[in-house]
Short mmCIF file of C-alpha atoms and ligand atoms in Angstrom, two decimals:
data_model
loop_
_atom_site.label_atom_id
_atom_site.label_comp_id
_atom_site.label_asym_id
_atom_site.label_seq_id
_atom_site.Cartn_x
_atom_site.Cartn_y
_atom_site.Cartn_z
CA MET A 1 6.59 -12.69 22.50
CA LYS A 2 7.01 -10.26 19.63
CA LYS A 3 4.43 -10.18 16.85
CA LYS A 4 5.44 -11.87 13.60
CA VAL A 5 5.32 -10.18 10.21
CA SER A 6 5.99 -12.23 7.09
CA VAL A 7 7.11 -10.17 4.13
CA ILE A 8 6.52 -12.13 0.94
CA GLY A 9 8.89 -10.97 -1.78
CA ALA A 10 12.43 -9.97 -0.79
CA GLY A 11 12.92 -7.51 -3.64
CA ASN A 12 13.19 -3.74 -3.38
CA VAL A 13 9.89 -3.08 -1.62
CA GLY A 14 9.95 -6.19 0.57
CA ALA A 15 13.53 -5.77 1.74
CA SER A 16 13.06 -2.04 2.40
CA LEU A 17 9.95 -2.83 4.45
CA ALA A 18 11.79 -5.56 6.36
CA GLN A 19 14.51 -3.01 7.15
CA LEU A 20 11.99 -0.53 8.56
CA ILE A 21 10.31 -3.16 10.73
CA VAL A 22 13.56 -4.63 12.03
CA HIS A 23 15.02 -1.17 12.67
CA SER A 24 11.90 -0.16 14.63
CA GLY A 25 12.05 -3.37 16.68
CA ILE A 26 8.23 -3.67 16.80
CA ALA A 27 8.03 -7.20 15.37
CA ASP A 28 9.99 -10.24 14.24
CA VAL A 29 10.27 -10.60 10.47
CA VAL A 30 10.25 -13.55 8.09
CA LEU A 31 11.43 -12.58 4.62
CA PHE A 32 10.22 -15.04 1.97
CA ASP A 33 11.11 -15.21 -1.72
CA ILE A 34 11.08 -17.74 -4.52
CA ALA A 35 14.70 -16.85 -5.40
CA GLU A 36 17.16 -18.99 -3.47
CA GLY A 37 19.70 -17.17 -1.34
CA ILE A 38 18.23 -13.70 -1.73
CA PRO A 39 15.96 -13.68 1.35
CA GLN A 40 18.58 -15.56 3.38
CA GLY A 41 21.32 -13.09 2.42
CA LYS A 42 19.20 -10.00 3.05
CA ALA A 43 17.93 -11.39 6.35
CA LEU A 44 21.45 -12.14 7.52
CA ASP A 45 22.54 -8.63 6.56
CA LEU A 46 19.59 -7.17 8.51
CA ALA A 47 20.30 -9.39 11.52
CA GLU A 48 23.86 -8.09 11.55
CA ALA A 49 22.54 -4.50 11.64
CA CYS A 50 20.47 -5.20 14.78
CA PRO A 51 23.30 -4.71 17.30
CA VAL A 52 23.99 -1.28 15.80
CA TRP A 53 20.28 -0.39 15.67
CA GLN A 54 19.82 -1.75 19.20
CA SER A 55 16.94 -3.83 17.88
CA SER A 56 15.87 -7.14 19.40
CA SER A 57 13.77 -8.13 16.37
CA SER A 58 14.66 -11.47 14.85
CA VAL A 59 14.78 -11.83 11.07
CA LEU A 60 14.71 -15.02 9.05
CA GLY A 61 15.14 -15.41 5.30
CA THR A 62 13.49 -18.39 3.66
CA ASN A 63 12.12 -20.13 0.55
CA ASP A 64 9.83 -22.30 2.68
CA PHE A 65 6.26 -21.21 3.40
CA ALA A 66 6.35 -23.29 6.62
CA ASP A 67 8.56 -20.63 8.22
CA THR A 68 5.72 -18.10 7.92
CA THR A 69 3.43 -20.21 10.16
CA GLY A 70 1.60 -18.24 12.84
CA SER A 71 2.19 -14.79 11.33
CA ASP A 72 0.19 -11.84 12.63
CA ILE A 73 0.60 -9.99 9.34
CA ILE A 74 1.43 -11.20 5.84
CA VAL A 75 2.60 -8.48 3.48
CA VAL A 76 2.52 -9.44 -0.19
CA THR A 77 5.15 -7.65 -2.28
CA ALA A 78 6.04 -10.62 -4.51
CA GLY A 79 5.65 -10.08 -8.23
CA PHE A 80 6.93 -7.99 -11.05
CA PRO A 81 7.55 -4.24 -10.92
CA ARG A 82 6.80 -1.84 -13.77
CA LYS A 83 9.22 -0.95 -16.53
CA PRO A 84 9.19 2.39 -18.39
CA GLY A 85 6.06 2.75 -20.52
CA MET A 86 4.10 0.19 -18.49
CA SER A 87 1.09 1.04 -16.36
CA ARG A 88 0.40 -0.81 -13.11
CA ASP A 89 -2.44 -2.54 -14.96
CA ASP A 90 -0.04 -4.14 -17.46
CA LEU A 91 1.17 -6.36 -14.61
CA LEU A 92 -2.29 -7.86 -14.08
CA PHE A 93 -2.01 -11.48 -15.24
CA ALA A 94 1.59 -12.17 -14.24
CA ASN A 95 1.16 -10.73 -10.77
CA ALA A 96 -2.27 -12.32 -10.17
CA LYS A 97 -0.63 -15.73 -10.58
CA VAL A 98 2.20 -14.86 -8.18
CA VAL A 99 -0.18 -13.37 -5.60
CA SER A 100 -2.57 -16.37 -5.76
CA ASP A 101 0.36 -18.74 -5.27
CA VAL A 102 1.85 -16.94 -2.28
CA VAL A 103 -1.49 -16.29 -0.59
CA ALA A 104 -2.46 -19.94 -1.07
CA GLY A 105 0.92 -20.93 0.39
CA THR A 106 0.77 -18.67 3.44
CA SER A 107 -2.84 -18.02 4.47
CA LYS A 108 -3.61 -21.54 5.67
CA LEU A 109 -0.51 -21.51 7.88
CA SER A 110 -1.53 -18.18 9.45
CA PRO A 111 -5.33 -18.40 9.63
CA ASP A 112 -5.60 -15.47 12.06
CA SER A 113 -3.36 -13.11 10.14
CA ILE A 114 -4.04 -9.85 8.39
CA ILE A 115 -2.98 -9.60 4.74
CA ILE A 116 -1.65 -6.39 3.25
CA ALA A 117 -1.38 -6.45 -0.56
CA VAL A 118 1.30 -4.21 -2.07
CA THR A 119 1.89 -5.93 -5.44
CA ASN A 120 0.34 -4.05 -8.37
CA PRO A 121 -2.26 -3.58 -9.66
CA MET A 122 -2.84 -3.42 -5.95
CA ASP A 123 -6.63 -3.04 -5.65
CA VAL A 124 -7.12 -6.16 -7.76
CA MET A 125 -4.36 -8.04 -5.91
CA ALA A 126 -6.15 -7.26 -2.61
CA GLN A 127 -9.28 -8.84 -4.08
CA VAL A 128 -7.31 -11.87 -5.27
CA SER A 129 -5.81 -12.16 -1.76
CA MET A 130 -9.25 -12.08 -0.16
CA ASP A 131 -10.69 -14.63 -2.61
CA VAL A 132 -7.77 -17.06 -2.29
CA SER A 133 -7.43 -16.80 1.52
CA GLY A 134 -11.15 -16.81 2.23
CA PHE A 135 -10.42 -14.28 5.01
CA ARG A 136 -13.03 -11.74 6.07
CA PRO A 137 -12.68 -8.42 4.21
CA GLU A 138 -11.63 -6.51 7.37
CA ARG A 139 -8.51 -8.68 7.43
CA VAL A 140 -7.41 -8.13 3.83
CA MET A 141 -6.38 -4.69 2.66
CA GLY A 142 -4.14 -2.94 0.17
CA MET A 143 -1.43 -0.29 0.35
CA GLY A 144 -1.85 2.59 -2.07
CA GLY A 145 -3.57 5.60 -0.54
CA ILE A 146 -0.87 6.37 2.02
CA LEU A 147 1.76 6.36 -0.73
CA ASP A 148 -0.30 8.48 -3.12
CA SER A 149 -1.14 10.90 -0.29
CA ALA A 150 2.52 11.07 0.73
CA ARG A 151 3.43 12.01 -2.84
CA PHE A 152 0.71 14.68 -2.85
CA ARG A 153 1.95 15.95 0.56
CA THR A 154 5.49 16.21 -0.76
CA PHE A 155 4.51 18.24 -3.82
CA VAL A 156 2.20 20.50 -1.78
CA ALA A 157 4.96 21.07 0.81
CA TRP A 158 7.41 22.09 -1.95
CA GLU A 159 4.81 24.44 -3.43
CA ALA A 160 4.06 26.03 -0.05
CA GLY A 161 7.69 26.12 1.04
CA VAL A 162 6.94 24.30 4.31
CA SER A 163 7.89 21.00 5.87
CA PRO A 164 5.87 18.01 4.59
CA GLU A 165 5.06 17.28 8.24
CA ASP A 166 2.78 20.32 8.18
CA VAL A 167 0.82 19.07 5.18
CA GLU A 168 -2.05 16.60 5.35
CA ALA A 169 -3.40 15.17 2.11
CA LEU A 170 -5.95 12.68 0.97
CA VAL A 171 -6.04 10.56 -2.16
CA LEU A 172 -9.00 8.23 -2.70
CA GLY A 173 -9.89 5.61 -5.31
CA GLY A 174 -7.89 2.91 -7.04
CA HIS A 175 -4.09 2.99 -6.92
CA GLY A 176 -3.83 3.69 -10.64
CA ASP A 177 -3.78 6.51 -13.16
CA LEU A 178 -7.35 7.47 -12.21
CA MET A 179 -6.66 7.86 -8.48
CA VAL A 180 -8.49 10.79 -6.94
CA PRO A 181 -6.36 13.38 -5.11
CA MET A 182 -8.72 15.48 -2.98
CA PRO A 183 -7.63 19.16 -2.82
CA ARG A 184 -10.55 20.09 -0.52
CA PHE A 185 -9.24 17.67 2.11
CA THR A 186 -5.60 18.60 1.61
CA THR A 187 -4.34 21.17 4.07
CA VAL A 188 -1.29 23.16 5.10
CA LYS A 189 -1.52 23.41 8.89
CA GLY A 190 -5.30 23.09 8.66
CA VAL A 191 -5.86 25.49 5.73
CA SER A 192 -7.22 23.82 2.59
CA ILE A 193 -5.00 24.21 -0.47
CA THR A 194 -8.09 25.39 -2.35
CA GLU A 195 -7.65 28.63 -0.36
CA LEU A 196 -3.88 28.80 -0.84
CA PHE A 197 -3.10 27.98 -4.47
CA SER A 198 -4.66 28.78 -7.85
CA ALA A 199 -6.80 26.14 -9.58
CA GLU A 200 -4.06 25.85 -12.21
CA ARG A 201 -1.33 25.10 -9.64
CA ILE A 202 -3.56 22.62 -7.83
CA ASP A 203 -4.22 20.84 -11.10
CA ALA A 204 -0.47 20.58 -11.76
CA LEU A 205 0.09 19.09 -8.27
CA VAL A 206 -2.78 16.62 -8.80
CA GLN A 207 -1.38 15.51 -12.16
CA ARG A 208 2.11 15.04 -10.74
CA THR A 209 0.64 12.95 -7.91
CA ARG A 210 -1.31 10.78 -10.36
CA HIS A 211 1.86 10.12 -12.31
CA GLY A 212 4.16 9.99 -9.28
CA GLY A 213 4.91 6.28 -9.71
CA ALA A 214 5.52 6.60 -13.45
CA GLU A 215 7.85 9.57 -12.87
CA ILE A 216 10.10 7.35 -10.75
CA VAL A 217 9.88 4.39 -13.15
CA SER A 218 11.00 6.62 -16.00
CA LEU A 219 14.02 7.80 -13.96
CA LEU A 220 15.03 4.37 -12.62
CA LYS A 221 14.45 2.64 -15.98
CA SER A 222 14.66 -0.80 -14.36
CA GLY A 223 12.04 -1.12 -11.67
CA SER A 224 9.70 1.05 -9.69
CA ALA A 225 9.66 3.08 -6.48
CA TYR A 226 10.39 1.37 -3.19
CA TYR A 227 11.44 3.72 -0.38
CA ALA A 228 8.10 5.54 -0.16
CA PRO A 229 6.05 2.36 -0.85
CA ALA A 230 7.91 0.60 1.98
CA ALA A 231 7.45 3.58 4.31
CA ALA A 232 3.72 3.65 3.55
CA THR A 233 3.37 -0.09 4.15
CA PHE A 234 5.31 0.23 7.40
CA GLN A 235 2.77 2.79 8.63
CA MET A 236 0.00 0.22 8.09
CA VAL A 237 1.99 -2.59 9.75
CA LYS A 238 2.73 -0.37 12.75
CA SER A 239 -0.88 0.71 13.17
CA VAL A 240 -1.97 -2.94 13.25
CA ILE A 241 0.87 -4.29 15.42
CA LEU A 242 0.61 -1.50 18.00
CA ASP A 243 -3.19 -1.19 17.66
CA GLU A 244 -2.73 2.52 16.98
CA LYS A 245 -6.09 3.01 15.28
CA ARG A 246 -4.56 5.42 12.77
CA LEU A 247 -6.96 6.96 10.27
CA LEU A 248 -5.28 6.19 6.95
CA PRO A 249 -6.30 5.88 3.30
CA CYS A 250 -6.07 2.18 2.40
CA ALA A 251 -7.68 -0.11 -0.15
CA ALA A 252 -10.68 -1.67 1.58
CA TYR A 253 -13.39 -4.02 0.34
CA LEU A 254 -16.48 -1.86 0.06
CA ASN A 255 -19.94 -3.11 0.84
CA GLY A 256 -22.10 -0.14 -0.08
CA GLU A 257 -19.79 2.57 1.27
CA TYR A 258 -19.24 5.36 -1.25
CA GLY A 259 -21.88 3.65 -3.39
CA VAL A 260 -19.52 0.76 -4.21
CA THR A 261 -20.31 -2.89 -3.56
CA GLY A 262 -17.98 -5.84 -3.98
CA TYR A 263 -14.71 -4.14 -4.94
CA TYR A 264 -11.56 -2.81 -3.32
CA THR A 265 -10.78 0.86 -3.52
CA GLY A 266 -8.87 3.46 -1.52
CA VAL A 267 -10.89 5.07 1.28
CA PRO A 268 -10.09 6.39 4.76
CA VAL A 269 -10.12 3.57 7.32
CA VAL A 270 -9.26 3.10 10.98
CA LEU A 271 -6.51 0.48 11.26
CA GLY A 272 -6.05 -1.50 14.46
CA GLU A 273 -5.14 -4.95 15.69
CA SER A 274 -8.21 -6.54 14.09
CA GLY A 275 -7.48 -4.95 10.73
CA ILE A 276 -9.89 -2.47 9.16
CA GLU A 277 -11.96 -1.50 12.19
CA ARG A 278 -14.01 1.20 10.47
CA ILE A 279 -14.48 2.68 7.02
CA VAL A 280 -14.93 6.44 7.22
CA GLU A 281 -17.37 7.93 4.73
CA LEU A 282 -16.67 11.51 3.74
CA LYS A 283 -19.30 13.70 2.18
CA LEU A 284 -18.08 14.21 -1.38
CA ASN A 285 -19.25 16.89 -3.82
CA ALA A 286 -20.59 15.98 -7.26
CA GLU A 287 -17.24 16.31 -9.03
CA GLU A 288 -15.38 14.24 -6.42
CA GLU A 289 -18.08 11.56 -6.63
CA LYS A 290 -17.76 11.46 -10.41
CA ASP A 291 -13.97 11.10 -10.24
CA LEU A 292 -14.22 8.35 -7.63
CA ASP A 293 -16.77 6.48 -9.77
CA LYS A 294 -14.41 6.63 -12.75
CA SER A 295 -11.55 5.29 -10.67
CA VAL A 296 -13.67 2.42 -9.32
CA VAL A 297 -14.83 1.54 -12.86
CA ALA A 298 -11.14 1.10 -13.82
CA VAL A 299 -10.66 -1.33 -10.88
CA LYS A 300 -13.85 -3.21 -11.82
CA MET A 301 -12.66 -3.57 -15.42
CA LEU A 302 -9.42 -5.21 -14.26
CA VAL A 303 -11.29 -7.56 -11.92
CA GLU A 304 -13.58 -8.57 -14.79
CA LYS A 305 -10.60 -9.03 -17.14
CA LEU A 306 -9.06 -11.43 -14.65
CA LYS A 307 -12.22 -13.54 -14.54
N1 LIG B 1 6.94 -16.22 -4.98
C1 LIG B 1 7.73 -15.47 -4.17
N2 LIG B 1 8.43 -14.40 -4.60
C2 LIG B 1 8.34 -14.09 -5.88
C3 LIG B 1 7.52 -14.81 -6.79
C4 LIG B 1 6.81 -15.93 -6.29
N3 LIG B 1 6.02 -16.66 -7.07
N4 LIG B 1 7.64 -14.23 -8.00
C5 LIG B 1 8.47 -13.19 -7.87
N5 LIG B 1 8.90 -13.10 -6.58
C6 LIG B 1 9.84 -12.15 -5.99
C7 LIG B 1 11.05 -11.90 -6.88
O1 LIG B 1 11.99 -12.97 -6.78
C8 LIG B 1 11.57 -10.59 -6.31
O2 LIG B 1 12.56 -10.79 -5.31
O3 LIG B 1 9.25 -10.87 -5.83
C9 LIG B 1 10.32 -9.94 -5.69
C10 LIG B 1 9.92 -8.64 -6.34
O4 LIG B 1 10.93 -7.72 -6.12
P1 LIG B 1 11.34 -6.59 -7.17
O5 LIG B 1 11.46 -7.19 -8.52
O6 LIG B 1 12.49 -5.85 -6.60
O7 LIG B 1 10.02 -5.65 -7.21
P2 LIG B 1 9.62 -4.53 -6.16
O8 LIG B 1 10.17 -3.21 -6.58
O9 LIG B 1 9.90 -4.99 -4.78
O10 LIG B 1 8.04 -4.46 -6.40
C11 LIG B 1 7.22 -5.54 -6.04
O11 LIG B 1 5.40 -4.13 -5.41
O12 LIG B 1 5.10 -1.84 -5.60
C12 LIG B 1 4.82 -3.09 -6.16
O13 LIG B 1 4.57 -2.61 -8.54
C13 LIG B 1 5.39 -3.20 -7.55
O14 LIG B 1 4.22 -5.22 -8.14
C14 LIG B 1 5.46 -4.70 -7.70
C15 LIG B 1 5.77 -5.18 -6.28
#
């Protein structure tokens, strides 16, 4: 039997993610939304693409939590996206309510599942998901670091004039304006960008990465990015479903790692069928540590605000 992934929220991110999963054929998909007709219509459309994609995945659209029963993964994309001028943090209260509702509705029906929070502000929504589900921290994680690193990789690839495939990048910390792109760990075919570009150019690439989400919001004017967020979430889903044990930056609940206890933040983790199988601790220099601390303080402030 195929694994089952329930995508909660059939909007731009959720539907794009469902498309990637169904196209890949690695799992069956349940697409859930509060809006009547939307998940059913998008699921039917995806099902009708399967013959062309030669995919045997099944896809069901629903407004009923019962259809998510027995999921291996629950991806939470339900909630409100940003509008121009808004930060991810401005979505805090409205999205916390949505995320609590959908996690309460789904987690009991899939007690062995892994939850991936995508809704923003994501680090806080991962914490809400863990609190509401009561799941162990290894089984609740957030998507942010892969997306932020992919943005950094794109900008570095353009700067170097090479394919983004040949660029590795790392972004740590909260998925917000104080995220921490790590030039020392960002390489073009193994060579750190600190050896390739001037400090000024690196700073420009870091700033563009930090504001990568806002740049798209300001262009779209009605909503936020979804192709790259869906692609990043798909990489997490795939690593879990196929037990790939990819080493990826994800929001993980830290228990002393990186000097942080009791909060979610973006760090490199090994992702496999049991969820976060290992948190990898990198040796940071003083400046990197300071930037990571600042980013974690911003996450903590939001968590406290919610209390
Ligand atoms: N239960 C289920 N679905 C809900 C609920 C709810 N309580 N509230 C809202 N939704 C659904 C909406 O009906 C909509 O279809 O969530 C979907 C959100 O889709 P979009 O508005 O298209 O937003 P999207 O771009 O997909 O972003 C969703 O992901 O990246 C983050 O910041 C982004 O928080 C945002 C989330």
